[in-house]
Short mmCIF file of C-alpha atoms and ligand atoms in Angstrom, two decimals:
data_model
loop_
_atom_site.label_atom_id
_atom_site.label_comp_id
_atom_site.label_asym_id
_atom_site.label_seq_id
_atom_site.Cartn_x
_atom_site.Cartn_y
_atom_site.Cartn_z
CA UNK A 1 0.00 0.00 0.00
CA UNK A 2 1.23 3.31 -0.92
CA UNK A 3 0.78 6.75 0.36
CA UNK A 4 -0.90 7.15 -3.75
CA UNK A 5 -3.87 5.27 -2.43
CA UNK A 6 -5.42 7.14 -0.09
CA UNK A 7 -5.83 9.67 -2.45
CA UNK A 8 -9.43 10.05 -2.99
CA UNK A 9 -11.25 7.98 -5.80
CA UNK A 10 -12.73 10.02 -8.83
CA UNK A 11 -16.63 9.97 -8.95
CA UNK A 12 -16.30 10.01 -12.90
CA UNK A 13 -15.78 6.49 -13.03
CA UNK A 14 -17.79 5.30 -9.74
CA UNK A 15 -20.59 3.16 -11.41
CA UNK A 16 -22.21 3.83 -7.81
CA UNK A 17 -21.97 7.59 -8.28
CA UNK A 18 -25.69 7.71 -9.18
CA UNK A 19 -26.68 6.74 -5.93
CA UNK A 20 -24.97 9.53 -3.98
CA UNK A 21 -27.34 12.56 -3.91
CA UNK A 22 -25.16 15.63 -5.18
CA UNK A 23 -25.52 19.36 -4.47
CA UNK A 24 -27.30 20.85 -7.21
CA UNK A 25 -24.23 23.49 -6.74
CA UNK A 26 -21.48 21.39 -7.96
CA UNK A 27 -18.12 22.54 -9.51
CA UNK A 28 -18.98 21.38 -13.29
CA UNK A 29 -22.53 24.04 -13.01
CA UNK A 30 -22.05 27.94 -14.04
CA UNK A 31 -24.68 29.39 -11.12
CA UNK A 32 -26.72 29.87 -14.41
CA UNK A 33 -27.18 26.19 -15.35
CA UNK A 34 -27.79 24.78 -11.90
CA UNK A 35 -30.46 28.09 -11.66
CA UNK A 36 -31.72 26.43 -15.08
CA UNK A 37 -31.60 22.99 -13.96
CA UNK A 38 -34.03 24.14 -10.43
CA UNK A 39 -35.96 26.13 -12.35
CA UNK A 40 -36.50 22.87 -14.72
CA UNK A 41 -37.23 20.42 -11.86
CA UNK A 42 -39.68 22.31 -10.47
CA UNK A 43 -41.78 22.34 -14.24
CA UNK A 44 -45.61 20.51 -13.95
CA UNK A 45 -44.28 18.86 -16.78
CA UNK A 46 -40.82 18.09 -17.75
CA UNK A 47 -38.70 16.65 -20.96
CA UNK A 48 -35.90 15.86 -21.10
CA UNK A 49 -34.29 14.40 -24.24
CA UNK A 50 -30.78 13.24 -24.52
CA UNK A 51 -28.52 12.36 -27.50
CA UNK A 52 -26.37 9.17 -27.44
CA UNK A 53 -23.26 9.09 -29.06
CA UNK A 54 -20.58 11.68 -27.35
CA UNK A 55 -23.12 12.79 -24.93
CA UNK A 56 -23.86 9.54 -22.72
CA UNK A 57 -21.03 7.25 -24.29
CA UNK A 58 -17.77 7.70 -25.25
CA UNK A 59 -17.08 7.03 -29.28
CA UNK A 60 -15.91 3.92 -30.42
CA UNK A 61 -14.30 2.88 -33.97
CA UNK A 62 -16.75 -0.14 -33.45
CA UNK A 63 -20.44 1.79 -33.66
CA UNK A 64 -21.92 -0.95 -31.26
CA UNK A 65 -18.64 -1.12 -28.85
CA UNK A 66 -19.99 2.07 -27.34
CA UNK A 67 -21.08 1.47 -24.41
CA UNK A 68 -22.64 4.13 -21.95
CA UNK A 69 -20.56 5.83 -19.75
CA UNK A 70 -20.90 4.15 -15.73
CA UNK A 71 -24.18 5.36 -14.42
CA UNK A 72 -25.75 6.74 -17.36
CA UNK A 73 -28.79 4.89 -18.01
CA UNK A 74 -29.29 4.28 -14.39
CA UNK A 75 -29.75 7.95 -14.18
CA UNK A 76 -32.04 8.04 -16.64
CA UNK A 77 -34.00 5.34 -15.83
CA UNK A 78 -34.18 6.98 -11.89
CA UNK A 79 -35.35 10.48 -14.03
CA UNK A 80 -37.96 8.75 -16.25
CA UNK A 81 -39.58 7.01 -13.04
CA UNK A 82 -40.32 10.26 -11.45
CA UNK A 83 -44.50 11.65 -12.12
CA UNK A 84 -44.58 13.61 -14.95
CA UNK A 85 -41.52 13.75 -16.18
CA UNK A 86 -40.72 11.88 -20.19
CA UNK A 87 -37.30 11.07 -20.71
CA UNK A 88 -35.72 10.29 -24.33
CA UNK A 89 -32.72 9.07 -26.06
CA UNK A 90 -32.78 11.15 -29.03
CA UNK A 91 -30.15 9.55 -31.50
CA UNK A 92 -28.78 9.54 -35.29
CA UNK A 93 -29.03 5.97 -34.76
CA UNK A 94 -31.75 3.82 -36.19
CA UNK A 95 -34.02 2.81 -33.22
CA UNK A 96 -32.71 -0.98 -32.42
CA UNK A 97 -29.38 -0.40 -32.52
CA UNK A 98 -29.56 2.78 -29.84
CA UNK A 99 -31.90 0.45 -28.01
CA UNK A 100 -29.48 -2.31 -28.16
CA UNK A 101 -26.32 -0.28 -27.71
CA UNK A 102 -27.70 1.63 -25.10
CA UNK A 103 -29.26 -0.86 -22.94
CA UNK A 104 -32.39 1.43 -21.98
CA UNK A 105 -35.57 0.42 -22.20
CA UNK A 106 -39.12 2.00 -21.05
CA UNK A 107 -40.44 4.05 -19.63
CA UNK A 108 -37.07 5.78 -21.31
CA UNK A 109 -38.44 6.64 -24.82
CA UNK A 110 -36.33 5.77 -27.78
CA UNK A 111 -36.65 8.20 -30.46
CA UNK A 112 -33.96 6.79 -33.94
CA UNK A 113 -33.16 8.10 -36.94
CA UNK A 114 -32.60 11.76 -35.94
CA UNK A 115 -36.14 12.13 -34.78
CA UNK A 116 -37.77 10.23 -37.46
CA UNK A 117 -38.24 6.82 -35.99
CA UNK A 118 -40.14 6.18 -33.01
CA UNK A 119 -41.62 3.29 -31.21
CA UNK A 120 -44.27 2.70 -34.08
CA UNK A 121 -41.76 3.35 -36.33
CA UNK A 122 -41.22 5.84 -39.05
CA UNK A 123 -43.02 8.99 -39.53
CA UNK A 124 -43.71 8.31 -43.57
CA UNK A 125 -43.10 5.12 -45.30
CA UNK A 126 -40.51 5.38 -48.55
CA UNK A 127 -42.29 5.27 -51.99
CA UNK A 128 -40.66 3.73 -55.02
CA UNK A 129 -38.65 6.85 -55.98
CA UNK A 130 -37.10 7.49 -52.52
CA UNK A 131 -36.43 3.19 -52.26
CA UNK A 132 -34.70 3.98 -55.30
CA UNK A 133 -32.63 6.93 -54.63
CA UNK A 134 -31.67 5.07 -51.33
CA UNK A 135 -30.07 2.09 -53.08
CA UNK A 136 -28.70 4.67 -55.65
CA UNK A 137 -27.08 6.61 -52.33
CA UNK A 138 -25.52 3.54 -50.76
CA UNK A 139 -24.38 1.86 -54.07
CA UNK A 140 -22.48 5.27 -54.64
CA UNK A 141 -21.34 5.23 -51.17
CA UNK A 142 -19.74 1.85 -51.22
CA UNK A 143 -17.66 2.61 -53.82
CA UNK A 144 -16.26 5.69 -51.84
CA UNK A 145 -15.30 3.48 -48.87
CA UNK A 146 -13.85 0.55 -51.23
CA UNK A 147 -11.54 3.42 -52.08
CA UNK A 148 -10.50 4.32 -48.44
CA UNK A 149 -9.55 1.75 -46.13
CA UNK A 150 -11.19 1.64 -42.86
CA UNK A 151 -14.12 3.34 -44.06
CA UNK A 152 -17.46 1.61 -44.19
CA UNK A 153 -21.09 2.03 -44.99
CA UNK A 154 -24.24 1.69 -42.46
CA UNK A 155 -27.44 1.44 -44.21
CA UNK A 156 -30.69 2.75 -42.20
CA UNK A 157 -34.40 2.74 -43.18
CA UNK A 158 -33.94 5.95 -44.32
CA UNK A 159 -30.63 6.93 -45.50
CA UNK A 160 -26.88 5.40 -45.88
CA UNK A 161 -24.10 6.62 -43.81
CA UNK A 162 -20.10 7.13 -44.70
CA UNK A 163 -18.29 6.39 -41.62
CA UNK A 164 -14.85 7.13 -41.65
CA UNK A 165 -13.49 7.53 -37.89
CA UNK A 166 -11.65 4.31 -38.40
CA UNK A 167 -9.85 5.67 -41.54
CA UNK A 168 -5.71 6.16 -40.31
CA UNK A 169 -4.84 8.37 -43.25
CA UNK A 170 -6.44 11.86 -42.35
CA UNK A 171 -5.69 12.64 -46.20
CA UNK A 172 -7.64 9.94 -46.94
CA UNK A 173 -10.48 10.47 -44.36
CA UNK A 174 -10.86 13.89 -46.04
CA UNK A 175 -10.86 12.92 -49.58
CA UNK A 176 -13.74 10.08 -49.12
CA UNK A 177 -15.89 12.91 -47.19
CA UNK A 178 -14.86 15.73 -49.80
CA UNK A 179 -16.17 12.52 -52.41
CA UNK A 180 -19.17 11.82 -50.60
CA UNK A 181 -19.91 15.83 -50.13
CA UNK A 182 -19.36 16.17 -54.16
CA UNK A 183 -21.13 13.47 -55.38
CA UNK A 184 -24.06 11.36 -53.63
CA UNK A 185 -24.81 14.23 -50.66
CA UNK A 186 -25.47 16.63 -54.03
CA UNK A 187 -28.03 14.64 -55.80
CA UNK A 188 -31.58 16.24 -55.66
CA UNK A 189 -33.82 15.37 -53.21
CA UNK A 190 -31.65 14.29 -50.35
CA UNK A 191 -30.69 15.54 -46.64
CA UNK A 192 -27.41 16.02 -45.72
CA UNK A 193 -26.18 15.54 -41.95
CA UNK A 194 -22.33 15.78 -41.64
CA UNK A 195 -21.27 15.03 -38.00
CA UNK A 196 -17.80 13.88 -36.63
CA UNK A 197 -16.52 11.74 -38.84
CA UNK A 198 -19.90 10.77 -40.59
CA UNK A 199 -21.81 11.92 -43.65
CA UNK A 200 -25.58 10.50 -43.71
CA UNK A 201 -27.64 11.00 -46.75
CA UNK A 202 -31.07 10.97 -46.42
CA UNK A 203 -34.05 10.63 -48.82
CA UNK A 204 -36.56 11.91 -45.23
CA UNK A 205 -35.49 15.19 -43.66
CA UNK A 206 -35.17 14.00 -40.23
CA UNK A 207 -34.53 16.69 -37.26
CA UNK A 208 -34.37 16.45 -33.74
CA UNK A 209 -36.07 19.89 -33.77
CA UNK A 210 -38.79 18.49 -34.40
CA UNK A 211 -38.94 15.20 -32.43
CA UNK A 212 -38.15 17.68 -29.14
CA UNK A 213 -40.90 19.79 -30.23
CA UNK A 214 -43.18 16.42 -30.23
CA UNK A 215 -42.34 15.27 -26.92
CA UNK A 216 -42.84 18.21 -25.39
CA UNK A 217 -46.36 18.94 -27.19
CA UNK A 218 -47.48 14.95 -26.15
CA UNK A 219 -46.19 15.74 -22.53
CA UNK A 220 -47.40 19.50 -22.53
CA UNK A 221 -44.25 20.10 -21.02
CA UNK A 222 -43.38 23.24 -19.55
CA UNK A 223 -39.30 22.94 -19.75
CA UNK A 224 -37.67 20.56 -22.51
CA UNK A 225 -34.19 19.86 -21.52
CA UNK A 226 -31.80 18.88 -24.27
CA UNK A 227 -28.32 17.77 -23.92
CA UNK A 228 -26.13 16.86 -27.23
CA UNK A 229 -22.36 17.10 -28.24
CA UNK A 230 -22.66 17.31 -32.23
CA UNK A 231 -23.58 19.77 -34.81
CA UNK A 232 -26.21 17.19 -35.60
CA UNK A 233 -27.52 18.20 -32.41
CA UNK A 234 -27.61 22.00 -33.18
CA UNK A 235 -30.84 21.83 -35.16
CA UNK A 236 -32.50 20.96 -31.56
CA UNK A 237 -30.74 23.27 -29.71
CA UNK A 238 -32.41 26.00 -32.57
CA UNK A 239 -35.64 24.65 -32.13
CA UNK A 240 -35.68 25.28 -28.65
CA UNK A 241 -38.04 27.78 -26.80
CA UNK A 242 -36.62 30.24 -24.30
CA UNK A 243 -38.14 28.56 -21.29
CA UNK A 244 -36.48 25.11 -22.49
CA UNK A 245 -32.89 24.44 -21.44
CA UNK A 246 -29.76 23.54 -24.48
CA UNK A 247 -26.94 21.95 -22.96
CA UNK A 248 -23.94 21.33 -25.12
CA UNK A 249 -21.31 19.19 -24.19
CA UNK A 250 -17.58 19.87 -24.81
CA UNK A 251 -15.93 22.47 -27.46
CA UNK A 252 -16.92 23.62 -30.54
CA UNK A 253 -19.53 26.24 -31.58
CA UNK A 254 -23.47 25.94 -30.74
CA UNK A 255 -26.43 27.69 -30.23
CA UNK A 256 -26.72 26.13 -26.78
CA UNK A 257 -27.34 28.59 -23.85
CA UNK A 258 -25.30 25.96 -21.60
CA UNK A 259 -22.47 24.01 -21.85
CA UNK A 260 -20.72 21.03 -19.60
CA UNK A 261 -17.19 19.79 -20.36
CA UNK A 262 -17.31 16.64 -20.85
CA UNK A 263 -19.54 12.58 -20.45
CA UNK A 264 -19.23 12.50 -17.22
CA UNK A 265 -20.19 15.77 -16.45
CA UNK A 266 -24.02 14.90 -18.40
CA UNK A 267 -24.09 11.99 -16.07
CA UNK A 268 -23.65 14.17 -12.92
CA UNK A 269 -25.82 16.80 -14.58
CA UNK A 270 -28.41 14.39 -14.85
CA UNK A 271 -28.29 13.04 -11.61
CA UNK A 272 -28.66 16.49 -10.06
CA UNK A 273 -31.67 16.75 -12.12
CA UNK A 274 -33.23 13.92 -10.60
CA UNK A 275 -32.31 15.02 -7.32
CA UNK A 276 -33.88 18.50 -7.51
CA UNK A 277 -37.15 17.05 -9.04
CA UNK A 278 -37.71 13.64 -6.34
MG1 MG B 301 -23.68 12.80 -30.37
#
């Protein structure tokens, strides 16, 4: 035993963290989000909608390695059991996998696809032309990311994806997004979504705008909380109305009133959310 270990553990990685109730005046809170948060918790009503990926779990060059960070789905479950109060996972990711990857289940509401897919599933079935374009997107895709090594393509109800996080070459990385931006992301008729790493082409306009807007009309909610790291996420953020809370997490520009460093710092957020409203 050294003198090293009685320093005192970090919480960030304490899968029990979520137990401990924390001051709603904790270091990671400007005085104007923990005002936010209380002012939130105190709602008749309350949303609160949450992306996935870079917001609740750390990225991964494996899209279903990435796991949740310790505590955060046990946080949201405790949050979605409270009276009145609708929690969702609000992800790019097509409904099973982020119910899969994620591990959360009801009454946590899983909301795919960038807003478009929900527990019924999608907002508006494809027609012929859109099936078409779709196969016309990924078939144009493929041969991007036979080109680049590492890179691969997802296909979704909706849209195909061009992942290229795994890509080693950052020359390369940029010339199969700069490819993808040029040639099947400028055909008519699709919907363009570049986030890190990813370009999704869509033949639906999908928005988390407007999925937070339809939680919070179903739960008549007073506040909507929403809490995302990408510029994916900014279209909710814009969508937001003044009463409602934006909280982005980590660097980079946004529209977001708030902003927390980091994973961890959503899971503590969250838990001090649940505190104030129990
Ligand atoms: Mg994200």
């Amino acid at each position: 035993m050294s003198a090293a270990d009685h320093s005192a553990p970090s919480t960030d990685t304490d899968p029990s963290a979520d137990s401990t109730p924390s001051p709603a005046t904790e270091p990671d809170l400007t005085p104007e989000l923990a005002e936010a948060l209380r002012r939130a918790a105190a709602t008749p009503n309350l949303v609160v909608a949450c992306d996935y990926d870079g917001t609740l779990a750390p990225f991964a060059d494996d899209p279903m390695g990435a796991h949740p960070a310790p505590g955060a789905i046990a946080t949201l479950a405790r949050l979605a059991d409270l009276p009145h109060t609708t929690v969702a996972l609000l992800s790019g990711r097509n409904r099973a996998a982020l119910a899969e990857v994620s591990g959360a289940a009801a009454p946590v509401v899983l909301v795919g696809s960038h807003g478009s897919e929900w527990e019924g599933g999608f907002d508006a079935p494809l027609d012929d032309d859109d099936t078409a374009l779709l196969s016309r997107l990924h078939t144009e895709l493929e041969e991007i990311a036979s080109r680049t090594p590492g890179a691969h393509v997802e296909s979704k109800p909706t849209a195909a994806v061009l992942h290229v996080r795994p890509v080693e070459d950052p020359a390369a990385r940029e010339r199969a997004t700069a490819q993808a931006m040029a040639g099947p992301a400028a055909l008519d008729g699709v919907f363009v979504t570049q986030g890190k790493n990813v370009v999704e082409i869509a033949v639906r306009e999908a928005s988390k705008g407007a999925a937070i807007e339809r939680l919070t009309e179903q739960a008549d909610a007073g506040v909507a909380v929403f809490i995302g790291d990408d510029v994916t996420d900014e279209r909710g953020f814009a969508r937001l109305r003044t009463q409602d809370v934006g909280i982005k997490v980590g660097e980079g520009e946004t529209v977001a009133g708030h902003r927390v460093a980091d994973i961890p710092a959503v899971v503590r957020l969250l838990g001090t959310l649940a505190d104030l409203r129990s």
